PDB file of C-alpha atoms in Angstrom:
ATOM      1  CA  UNK A   1       6.648  21.145  19.789  1.00 48.00           C
ATOM      2  CA  UNK A   2       3.702  20.595  17.804  1.00 54.00           C
ATOM      3  CA  UNK A   3       3.141  17.275  16.511  1.00 53.00           C
ATOM      4  CA  UNK A   4      -0.017  17.536  14.179  1.00 59.00           C
ATOM      5  CA  UNK A   5      -1.715  14.449  15.385  1.00 60.00           C
ATOM      6  CA  UNK A   6       1.265  12.201  15.143  1.00 60.00           C
ATOM      7  CA  UNK A   7       2.232  10.351  18.844  1.00 62.00           C
ATOM      8  CA  UNK A   8       5.651  11.266  19.935  1.00 67.00           C
ATOM      9  CA  UNK A   9       8.137   9.018  20.238  1.00 69.00           C
ATOM     10  CA  UNK A  10       6.080   6.528  18.231  1.00 67.00           C
ATOM     11  CA  UNK A  11       8.290   4.275  16.077  1.00 70.00           C
ATOM     12  CA  UNK A  12       6.611   3.646  12.295  1.00 74.00           C
ATOM     13  CA  UNK A  13       5.222  -0.087  11.934  1.00 88.00           C
ATOM     14  CA  UNK A  14       6.633   0.261   8.465  1.00 92.00           C
ATOM     15  CA  UNK A  15       8.935   3.033   6.468  1.00 93.00           C
ATOM     16  CA  UNK A  16       7.872   3.821   3.010  1.00 95.00           C
ATOM     17  CA  UNK A  17      11.030   5.140   0.788  1.00 96.00           C
ATOM     18  CA  UNK A  18       9.222   6.891  -2.412  1.00 96.00           C
ATOM     19  CA  UNK A  19      11.812   7.991  -4.972  1.00 96.00           C
ATOM     20  CA  UNK A  20      10.048   8.790  -7.682  1.00 96.00           C
ATOM     21  CA  UNK A  21      13.309  10.826  -9.663  1.00 96.00           C
ATOM     22  CA  UNK A  22      15.774   7.586  -8.974  1.00 95.00           C
ATOM     23  CA  UNK A  23      15.646   4.895 -12.038  1.00 93.00           C
ATOM     24  CA  UNK A  24      17.338   1.644 -11.271  1.00 93.00           C
ATOM     25  CA  UNK A  25      19.915  -0.186 -13.334  1.00 92.00           C
ATOM     26  CA  UNK A  26      18.664  -3.698 -14.322  1.00 92.00           C
ATOM     27  CA  UNK A  27      22.538  -4.690 -14.590  1.00 93.00           C
ATOM     28  CA  UNK A  28      23.636  -3.253 -11.538  1.00 93.00           C
ATOM     29  CA  UNK A  29      20.767  -3.762  -9.192  1.00 89.00           C
ATOM     30  CA  UNK A  30      19.702  -6.975 -10.455  1.00 89.00           C
ATOM     31  CA  UNK A  31      15.888  -5.902 -11.536  1.00 88.00           C
ATOM     32  CA  UNK A  32      14.138  -6.331 -14.990  1.00 93.00           C
ATOM     33  CA  UNK A  33      13.257  -2.786 -15.248  1.00 93.00           C
ATOM     34  CA  UNK A  34      14.266   1.028 -14.259  1.00 94.00           C
ATOM     35  CA  UNK A  35      11.111   0.961 -11.824  1.00 95.00           C
ATOM     36  CA  UNK A  36      11.241  -1.007  -8.421  1.00 94.00           C
ATOM     37  CA  UNK A  37       8.575  -1.429  -5.768  1.00 94.00           C
ATOM     38  CA  UNK A  38      10.484  -3.792  -3.334  1.00 94.00           C
ATOM     39  CA  UNK A  39       8.995  -4.628   0.413  1.00 94.00           C
ATOM     40  CA  UNK A  40      11.544  -6.116   3.147  1.00 95.00           C
ATOM     41  CA  UNK A  41       9.471  -7.834   5.904  1.00 93.00           C
ATOM     42  CA  UNK A  42      12.618  -8.314   8.056  1.00 94.00           C
ATOM     43  CA  UNK A  43      13.547  -4.559   7.735  1.00 95.00           C
ATOM     44  CA  UNK A  44       9.878  -3.763   7.681  1.00 94.00           C
ATOM     45  CA  UNK A  45      10.676  -0.881   4.467  1.00 95.00           C
ATOM     46  CA  UNK A  46       9.146  -0.444   1.278  1.00 96.00           C
ATOM     47  CA  UNK A  47      11.197   1.118  -1.122  1.00 95.00           C
ATOM     48  CA  UNK A  48       9.840   2.657  -4.425  1.00 97.00           C
ATOM     49  CA  UNK A  49      11.508   3.935  -7.155  1.00 96.00           C
ATOM     50  CA  UNK A  50      11.114   4.844 -10.806  1.00 95.00           C
ATOM     51  CA  UNK A  51       7.495   5.567 -10.650  1.00 95.00           C
ATOM     52  CA  UNK A  52       5.836   9.003  -9.806  1.00 94.00           C
ATOM     53  CA  UNK A  53       2.372   7.364  -9.463  1.00 93.00           C
ATOM     54  CA  UNK A  54       1.769   8.228  -5.894  1.00 89.00           C
ATOM     55  CA  UNK A  55      -0.604   5.264  -5.851  1.00 89.00           C
ATOM     56  CA  UNK A  56       2.204   2.408  -5.149  1.00 93.00           C
ATOM     57  CA  UNK A  57       2.462   3.656  -1.909  1.00 93.00           C
ATOM     58  CA  UNK A  58      -1.095   2.467  -0.924  1.00 90.00           C
ATOM     59  CA  UNK A  59      -0.751  -0.363  -2.959  1.00 90.00           C
ATOM     60  CA  UNK A  60       2.216  -1.587  -0.906  1.00 93.00           C
ATOM     61  CA  UNK A  61       0.363  -1.119   2.073  1.00 92.00           C
ATOM     62  CA  UNK A  62      -2.396  -3.117   1.140  1.00 91.00           C
ATOM     63  CA  UNK A  63       0.232  -5.592  -0.236  1.00 92.00           C
ATOM     64  CA  UNK A  64       1.732  -5.933   3.756  1.00 93.00           C
ATOM     65  CA  UNK A  65      -1.864  -6.464   4.860  1.00 91.00           C
ATOM     66  CA  UNK A  66      -2.951  -8.593   2.744  1.00 92.00           C
ATOM     67  CA  UNK A  67       0.020 -10.420   3.936  1.00 91.00           C
ATOM     68  CA  UNK A  68      -0.034 -10.013   8.162  1.00 90.00           C
ATOM     69  CA  UNK A  69      -3.863  -9.609   8.417  1.00 92.00           C
ATOM     70  CA  UNK A  70      -4.913 -13.046   7.614  1.00 94.00           C
ATOM     71  CA  UNK A  71      -2.949 -14.422  10.559  1.00 92.00           C
ATOM     72  CA  UNK A  72      -4.484 -12.190  12.798  1.00 91.00           C
ATOM     73  CA  UNK A  73      -8.009 -13.736  11.809  1.00 94.00           C
ATOM     74  CA  UNK A  74      -8.927 -10.569   9.225  1.00 93.00           C
ATOM     75  CA  UNK A  75      -9.777 -10.645   5.859  1.00 91.00           C
ATOM     76  CA  UNK A  76      -8.129  -7.530   4.050  1.00 89.00           C
ATOM     77  CA  UNK A  77     -10.516  -6.322   1.055  1.00 87.00           C
ATOM     78  CA  UNK A  78     -10.020  -3.677  -1.568  1.00 84.00           C
ATOM     79  CA  UNK A  79     -13.606  -2.943  -1.891  1.00 88.00           C
ATOM     80  CA  UNK A  80     -17.088  -0.565  -0.780  1.00 90.00           C
ATOM     81  CA  UNK A  81     -20.048  -1.651   0.149  1.00 91.00           C
ATOM     82  CA  UNK A  82     -23.349  -0.363  -0.770  1.00 91.00           C
ATOM     83  CA  UNK A  83     -26.493  -1.074   1.629  1.00 93.00           C
ATOM     84  CA  UNK A  84     -29.909  -0.941  -0.339  1.00 93.00           C
ATOM     85  CA  UNK A  85     -33.402   0.158   1.404  1.00 95.00           C
ATOM     86  CA  UNK A  86     -34.275  -3.510   2.492  1.00 96.00           C
ATOM     87  CA  UNK A  87     -31.056  -3.484   4.478  1.00 95.00           C
ATOM     88  CA  UNK A  88     -29.749  -5.950   1.729  1.00 97.00           C
ATOM     89  CA  UNK A  89     -25.598  -5.257   1.402  1.00 95.00           C
ATOM     90  CA  UNK A  90     -23.883  -5.693  -1.939  1.00 93.00           C
ATOM     91  CA  UNK A  91     -19.950  -5.737  -1.904  1.00 92.00           C
ATOM     92  CA  UNK A  92     -17.962  -4.182  -4.894  1.00 91.00           C
ATOM     93  CA  UNK A  93     -14.433  -5.292  -5.616  1.00 90.00           C
ATOM     94  CA  UNK A  94     -12.122  -3.266  -8.097  1.00 84.00           C
ATOM     95  CA  UNK A  95      -8.663  -2.099  -8.720  1.00 81.00           C
ATOM     96  CA  UNK A  96      -8.383   1.780  -7.618  1.00 78.00           C
ATOM     97  CA  UNK A  97     -10.382   3.970  -9.927  1.00 80.00           C
ATOM     98  CA  UNK A  98     -12.820   1.181 -11.300  1.00 81.00           C
ATOM     99  CA  UNK A  99     -15.932   3.341  -9.601  1.00 80.00           C
ATOM    100  CA  UNK A 100     -16.586   1.212  -6.601  1.00 78.00           C
ATOM    101  CA  UNK A 101     -17.720   4.430  -4.944  1.00 75.00           C
ATOM    102  CA  UNK A 102     -19.471   5.866  -7.355  1.00 68.00           C
TER     103      UNK A 102
END
């Protein structure tokens, strides 16, 4: 069976369940709005519901990395770097779509 680059038998570190068409009920589910983005570190599960913005998956993974990587001595950054002619570097921080790479 072709695996298309996936490692056969490998378990995911986290599972993302994305349900853009599901709207939560604040009264029933104990949330504030019909949109929910929830991370369970024990179950290693991310639940995204009520939004069709696919960037929530990436942002949820960034949230997990921002929590876990400093323990490993890594400082996670959502940024880009440009290197000048004199080999100097400029680091650009910002949200997605704010022009860091243009």
